[in-house]
Coordinates of C-alpha atoms in Angstrom, one line a residue:
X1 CA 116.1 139.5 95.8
X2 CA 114.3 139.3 92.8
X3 CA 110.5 138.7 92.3
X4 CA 110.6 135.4 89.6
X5 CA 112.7 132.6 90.0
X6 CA 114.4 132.4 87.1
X7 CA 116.9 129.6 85.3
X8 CA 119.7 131.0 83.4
X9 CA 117.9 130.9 80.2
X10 CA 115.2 133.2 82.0
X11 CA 112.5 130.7 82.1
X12 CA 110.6 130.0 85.3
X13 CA 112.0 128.2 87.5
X14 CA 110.3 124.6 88.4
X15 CA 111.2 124.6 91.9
X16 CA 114.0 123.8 94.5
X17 CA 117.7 125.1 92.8
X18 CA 120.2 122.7 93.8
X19 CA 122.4 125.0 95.7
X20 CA 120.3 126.1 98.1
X21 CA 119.0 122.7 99.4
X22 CA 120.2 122.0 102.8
X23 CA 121.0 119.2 105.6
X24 CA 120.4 120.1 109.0
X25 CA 122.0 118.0 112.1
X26 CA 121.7 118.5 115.5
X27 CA 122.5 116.0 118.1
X28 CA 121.2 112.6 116.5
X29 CA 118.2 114.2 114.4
X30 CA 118.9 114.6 111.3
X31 CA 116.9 116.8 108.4
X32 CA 116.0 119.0 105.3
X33 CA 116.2 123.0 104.7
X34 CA 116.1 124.7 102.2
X35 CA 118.6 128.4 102.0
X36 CA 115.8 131.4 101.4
X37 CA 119.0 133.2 101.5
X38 CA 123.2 132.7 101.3
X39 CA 123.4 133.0 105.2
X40 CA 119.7 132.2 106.4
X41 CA 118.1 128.6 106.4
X42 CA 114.4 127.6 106.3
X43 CA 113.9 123.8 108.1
X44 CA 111.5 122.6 110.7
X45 CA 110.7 123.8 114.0
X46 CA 110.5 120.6 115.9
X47 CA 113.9 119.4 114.3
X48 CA 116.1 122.0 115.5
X49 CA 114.1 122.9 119.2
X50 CA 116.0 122.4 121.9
X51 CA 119.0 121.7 120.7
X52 CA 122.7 123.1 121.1
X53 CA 124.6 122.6 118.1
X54 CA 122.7 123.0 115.1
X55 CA 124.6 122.5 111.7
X56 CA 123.9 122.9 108.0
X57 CA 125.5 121.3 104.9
X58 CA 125.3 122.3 102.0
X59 CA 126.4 120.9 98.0
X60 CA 129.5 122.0 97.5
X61 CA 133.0 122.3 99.6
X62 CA 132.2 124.3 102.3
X63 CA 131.3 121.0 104.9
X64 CA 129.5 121.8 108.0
X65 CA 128.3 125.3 109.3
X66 CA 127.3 126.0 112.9
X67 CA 124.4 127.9 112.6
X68 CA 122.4 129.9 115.6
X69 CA 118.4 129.5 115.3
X70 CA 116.3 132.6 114.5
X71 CA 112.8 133.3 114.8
X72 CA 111.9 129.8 116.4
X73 CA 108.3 129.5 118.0
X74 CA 107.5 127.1 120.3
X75 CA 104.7 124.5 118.4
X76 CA 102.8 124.5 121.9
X77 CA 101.8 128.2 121.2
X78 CA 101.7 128.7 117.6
X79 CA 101.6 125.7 115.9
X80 CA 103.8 127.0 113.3
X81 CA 106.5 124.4 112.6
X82 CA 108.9 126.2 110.9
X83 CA 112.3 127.6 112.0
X84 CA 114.9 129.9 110.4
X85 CA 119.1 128.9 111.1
X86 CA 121.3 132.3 110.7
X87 CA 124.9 131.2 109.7
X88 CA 127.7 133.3 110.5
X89 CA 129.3 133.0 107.0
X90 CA 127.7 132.6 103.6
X91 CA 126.4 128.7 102.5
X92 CA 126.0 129.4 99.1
X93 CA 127.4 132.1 96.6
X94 CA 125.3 134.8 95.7
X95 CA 125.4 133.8 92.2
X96 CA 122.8 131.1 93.3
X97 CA 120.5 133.7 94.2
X98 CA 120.5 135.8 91.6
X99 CA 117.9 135.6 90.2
X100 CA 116.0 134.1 93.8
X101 CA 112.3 134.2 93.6
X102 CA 110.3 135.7 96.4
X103 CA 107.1 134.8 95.9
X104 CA 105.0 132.9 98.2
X105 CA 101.8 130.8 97.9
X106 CA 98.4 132.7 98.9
X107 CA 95.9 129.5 98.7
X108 CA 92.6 131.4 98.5
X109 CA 90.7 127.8 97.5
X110 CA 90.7 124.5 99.2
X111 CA 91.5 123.5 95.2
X112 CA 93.9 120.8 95.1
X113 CA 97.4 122.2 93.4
X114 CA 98.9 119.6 90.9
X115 CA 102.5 119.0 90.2
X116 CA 104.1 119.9 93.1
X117 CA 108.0 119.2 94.0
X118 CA 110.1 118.5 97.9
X119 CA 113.2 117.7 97.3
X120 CA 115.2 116.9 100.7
X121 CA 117.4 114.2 102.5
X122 CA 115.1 111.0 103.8
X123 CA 116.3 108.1 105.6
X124 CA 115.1 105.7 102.2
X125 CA 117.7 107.2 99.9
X126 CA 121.2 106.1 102.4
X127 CA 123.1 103.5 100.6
X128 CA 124.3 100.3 102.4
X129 CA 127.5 102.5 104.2
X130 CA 124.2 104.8 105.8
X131 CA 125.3 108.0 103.3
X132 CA 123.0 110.7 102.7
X133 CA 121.8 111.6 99.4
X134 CA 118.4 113.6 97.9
X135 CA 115.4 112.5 96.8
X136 CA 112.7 114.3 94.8
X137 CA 109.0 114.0 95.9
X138 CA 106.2 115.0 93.5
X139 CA 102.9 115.0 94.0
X140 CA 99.4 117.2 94.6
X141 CA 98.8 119.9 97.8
X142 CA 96.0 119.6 98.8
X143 CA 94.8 122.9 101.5
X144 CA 91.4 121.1 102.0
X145 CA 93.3 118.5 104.2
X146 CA 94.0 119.3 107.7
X147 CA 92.2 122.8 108.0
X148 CA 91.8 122.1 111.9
X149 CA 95.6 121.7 112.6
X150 CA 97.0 124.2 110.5
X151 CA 98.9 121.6 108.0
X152 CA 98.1 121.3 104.4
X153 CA 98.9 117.8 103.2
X154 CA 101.3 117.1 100.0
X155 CA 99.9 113.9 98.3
X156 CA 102.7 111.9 97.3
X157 CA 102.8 109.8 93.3
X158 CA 104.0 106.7 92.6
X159 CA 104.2 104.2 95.5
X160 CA 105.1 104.4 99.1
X161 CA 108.4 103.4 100.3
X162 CA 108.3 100.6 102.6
X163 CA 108.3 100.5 106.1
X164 CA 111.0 100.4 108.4
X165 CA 111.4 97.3 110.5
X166 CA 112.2 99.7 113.6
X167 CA 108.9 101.7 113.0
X168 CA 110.8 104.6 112.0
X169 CA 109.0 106.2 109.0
X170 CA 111.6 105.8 106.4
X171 CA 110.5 109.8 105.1
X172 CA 112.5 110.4 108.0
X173 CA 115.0 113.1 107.0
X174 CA 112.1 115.2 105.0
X175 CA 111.4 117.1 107.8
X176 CA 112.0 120.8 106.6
X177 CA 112.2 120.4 103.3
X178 CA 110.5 123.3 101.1
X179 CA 107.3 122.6 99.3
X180 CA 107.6 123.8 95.5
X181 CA 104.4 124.5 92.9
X182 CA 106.1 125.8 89.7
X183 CA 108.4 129.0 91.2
X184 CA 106.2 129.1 94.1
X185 CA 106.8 128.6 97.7
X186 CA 104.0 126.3 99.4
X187 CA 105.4 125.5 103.1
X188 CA 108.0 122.9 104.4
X189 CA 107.6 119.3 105.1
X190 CA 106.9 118.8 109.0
X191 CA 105.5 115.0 109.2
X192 CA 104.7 111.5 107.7
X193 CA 101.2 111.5 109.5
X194 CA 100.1 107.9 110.4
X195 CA 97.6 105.6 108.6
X196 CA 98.3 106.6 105.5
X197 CA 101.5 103.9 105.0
X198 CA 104.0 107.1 104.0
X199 CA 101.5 108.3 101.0
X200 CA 101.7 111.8 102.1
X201 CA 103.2 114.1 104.1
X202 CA 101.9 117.2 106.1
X203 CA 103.0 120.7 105.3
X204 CA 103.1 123.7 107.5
X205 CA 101.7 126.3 104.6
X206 CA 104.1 129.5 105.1
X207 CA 101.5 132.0 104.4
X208 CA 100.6 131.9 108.1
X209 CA 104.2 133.0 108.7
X210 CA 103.5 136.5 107.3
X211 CA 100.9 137.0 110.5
X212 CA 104.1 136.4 112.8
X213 CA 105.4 139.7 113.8
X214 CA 108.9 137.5 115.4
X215 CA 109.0 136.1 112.0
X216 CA 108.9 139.1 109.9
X217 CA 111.3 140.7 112.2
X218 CA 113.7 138.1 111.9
X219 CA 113.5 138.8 107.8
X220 CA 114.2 142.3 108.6
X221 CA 117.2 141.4 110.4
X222 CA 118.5 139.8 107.9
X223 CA 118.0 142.0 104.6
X224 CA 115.2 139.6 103.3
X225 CA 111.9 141.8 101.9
X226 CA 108.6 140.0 103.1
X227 CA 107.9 137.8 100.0
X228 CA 105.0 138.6 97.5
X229 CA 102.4 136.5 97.9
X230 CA 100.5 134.9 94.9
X231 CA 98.5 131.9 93.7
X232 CA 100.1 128.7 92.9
X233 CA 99.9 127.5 89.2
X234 CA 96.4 125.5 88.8
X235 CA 94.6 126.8 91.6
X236 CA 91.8 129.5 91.3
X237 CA 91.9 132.6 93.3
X238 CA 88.8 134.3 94.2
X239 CA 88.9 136.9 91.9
X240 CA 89.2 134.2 89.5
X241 CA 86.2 132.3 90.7
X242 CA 84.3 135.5 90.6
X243 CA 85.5 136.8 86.9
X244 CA 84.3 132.6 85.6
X245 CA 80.8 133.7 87.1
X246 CA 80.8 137.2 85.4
X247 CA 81.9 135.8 82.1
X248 CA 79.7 132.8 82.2
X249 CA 76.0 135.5 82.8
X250 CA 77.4 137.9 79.9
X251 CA 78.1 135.1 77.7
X252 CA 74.4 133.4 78.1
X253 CA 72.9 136.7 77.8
X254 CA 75.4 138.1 74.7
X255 CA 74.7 134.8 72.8
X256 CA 71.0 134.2 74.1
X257 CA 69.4 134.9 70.2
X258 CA 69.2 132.8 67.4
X259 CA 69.1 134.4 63.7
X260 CA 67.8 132.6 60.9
X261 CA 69.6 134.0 57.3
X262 CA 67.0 133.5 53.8
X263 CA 64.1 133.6 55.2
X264 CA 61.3 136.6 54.6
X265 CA 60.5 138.6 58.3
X266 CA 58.9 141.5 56.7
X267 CA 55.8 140.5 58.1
X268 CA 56.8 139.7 61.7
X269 CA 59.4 142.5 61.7
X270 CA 62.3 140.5 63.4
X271 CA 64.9 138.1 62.0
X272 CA 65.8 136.9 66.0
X273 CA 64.3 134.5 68.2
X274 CA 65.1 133.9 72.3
X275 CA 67.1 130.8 71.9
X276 CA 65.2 129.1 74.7
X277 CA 62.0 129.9 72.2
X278 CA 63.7 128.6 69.3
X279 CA 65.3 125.2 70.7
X280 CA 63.2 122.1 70.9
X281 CA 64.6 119.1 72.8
X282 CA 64.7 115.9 71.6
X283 CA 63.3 112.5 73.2
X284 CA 62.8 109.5 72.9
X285 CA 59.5 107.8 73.5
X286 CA 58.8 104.0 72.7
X287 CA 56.3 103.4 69.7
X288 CA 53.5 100.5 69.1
X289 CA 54.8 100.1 65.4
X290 CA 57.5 99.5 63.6
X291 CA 58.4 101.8 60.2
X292 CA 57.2 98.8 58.6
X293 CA 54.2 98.5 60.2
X294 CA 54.4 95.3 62.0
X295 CA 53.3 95.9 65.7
X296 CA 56.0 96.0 67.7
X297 CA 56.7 93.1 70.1
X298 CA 56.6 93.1 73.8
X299 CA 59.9 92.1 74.1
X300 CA 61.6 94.5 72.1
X301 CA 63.7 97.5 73.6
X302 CA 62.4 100.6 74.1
X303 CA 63.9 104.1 73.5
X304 CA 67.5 105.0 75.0
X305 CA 66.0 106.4 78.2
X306 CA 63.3 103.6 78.6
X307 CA 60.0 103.8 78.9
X308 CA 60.1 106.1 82.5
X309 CA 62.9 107.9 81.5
X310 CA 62.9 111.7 81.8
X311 CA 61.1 113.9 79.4
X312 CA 62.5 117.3 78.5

């Protein structure tokens, strides 16, 4: 696998690639996955546990695939919802992964991360006859959200879809669905929390599978390399953090003198000042007369910060 998701032109990829997103059924449940490779399937935990017959769909011809579950932890003792569905024949051709990316989010910051894409199969987009079809969710991670549980929280733009009249949320469907910021993995969609009237959706962030031996074995099993992690587009590492506070003290101190051209220093043998020494604030103060003369009258307005406003 290669280490940038690419499009054929060689740009960067902008998130899910349409042959790799997935439909997982099992029983009457009914979800999202997402193929990290042609045989291997990354959906929800809770989705897939316990049951028999799991099977993935795919776009294209090849219908249903029985698939066996991989590397499933029970959410009781890891809290990790995620899964991973091994297929005994290829889902996709390897054309579709050719240029796969394998890069994985490392959220060093709690800094909300912008312009970020689930695409998966919810229960809002059937049509009238109840038939499946994708819909595209946008909107901003946020890692600050949830830090107690282990789930990130995803955002969502543009408004809610409406309720249900059977209480069902009608995100259902999301559920595994990979998390996308620019080329870069985030996590998979595990819930429509409640109280938020389907605004958001929680996120099971997949750097915390990289500290699952089970997990990374399963990778190994299967010919994956353990993906690279990196930063997501628009969020600050914290080597990032620490170069802006570098930058920021040799900047104040490179540019901390002022030089004033034409002038004769002969005598005081320098031509720079501290800038601190050299600057004089301005304020306003209210007067007792007017330029003309006239004394000013009670009523009139005093200076832009008033008459108790700070001084400089």
């Amino acid at each position: 696998m290669g280490d940038l998701a690419c499009t054929p032109a060689g740009l960067p990829a902008a998130g899910p690639i349409r042959e790799r997103l997935a439909v997982v059924r099992c029983g009457g449940r009914q979800g999202s996955g997402y193929l990290l490779t042609p045989w291997l399937v990354l959906t929800a935990a809770h989705l897939v546990e316990g049951a028999e017959d799991v099977r993935v769909t795919v776009p294209g011809p090849q219908g249903e695939v029985r698939c066996d579950r991989a590397g499933l932890w029970p959410r009781e003792q890891s809290g990790v919802d995620v899964a991973l569905l091994a297929s005994a024949r290829e889902l996709a051709a390897p054309e579709s992964f050719a240029w796969a990316g394998n890069r994985w989010a490392r959220l060093s910051s709690l800094g909300p991360v912008p312009d970020c894409v689930a695409v998966g199969f919810p229960y809002v987009q059937r049509d009238a006859a109840g038939r499946l079809d994708t819909e595209q969710l946008t909107g901003v991670y946020k890692p600050g959200s949830g830090m107690f549980t282990g789930r990130d929280v995803l955002a969502l733009d543009g408004v809610p879809p409406a309720a249900r009249p059977d209480g069902i949320s009608p995100l259902a469907g999301m559920s595994g669905a990979a998390v996308f910021a620019g080329g870069v993995l985030l996590g998979v969609v595990t819930a429509d929390p409640t109280g938020w009237q389907h605004g958001r959706v929680t996120v099971t962030p997949l750097h915390r599978l990289l500290d699952e031996p089970d997990f990374t074995a399963v990778l190994d099993a299967h010919d994956v390399r353990v993906p690279r992690l990196t930063s997501p587009p628009g969020q600050l590492t914290d080597e990032d953090a620490e170069f802006e506070v570098r930058y920021a003290a040799y900047t104040a101190k490179r540019h901390d003198t002022l030089r004033i051209f034409g002038i004769d220093v002969s005598e005081r043998g320098r031509a720079t000042w501290p800038l601190d020494a050299a600057y004089y604030s301005l304020e306003a103060a209210p007067s007792t007369r007017r330029a003309s003369g006239w004394p000013a009258r009670q009523d009139d307005p005093p200076g832009p910060l008033g008459p108790a406003g700070p001084r400089r």
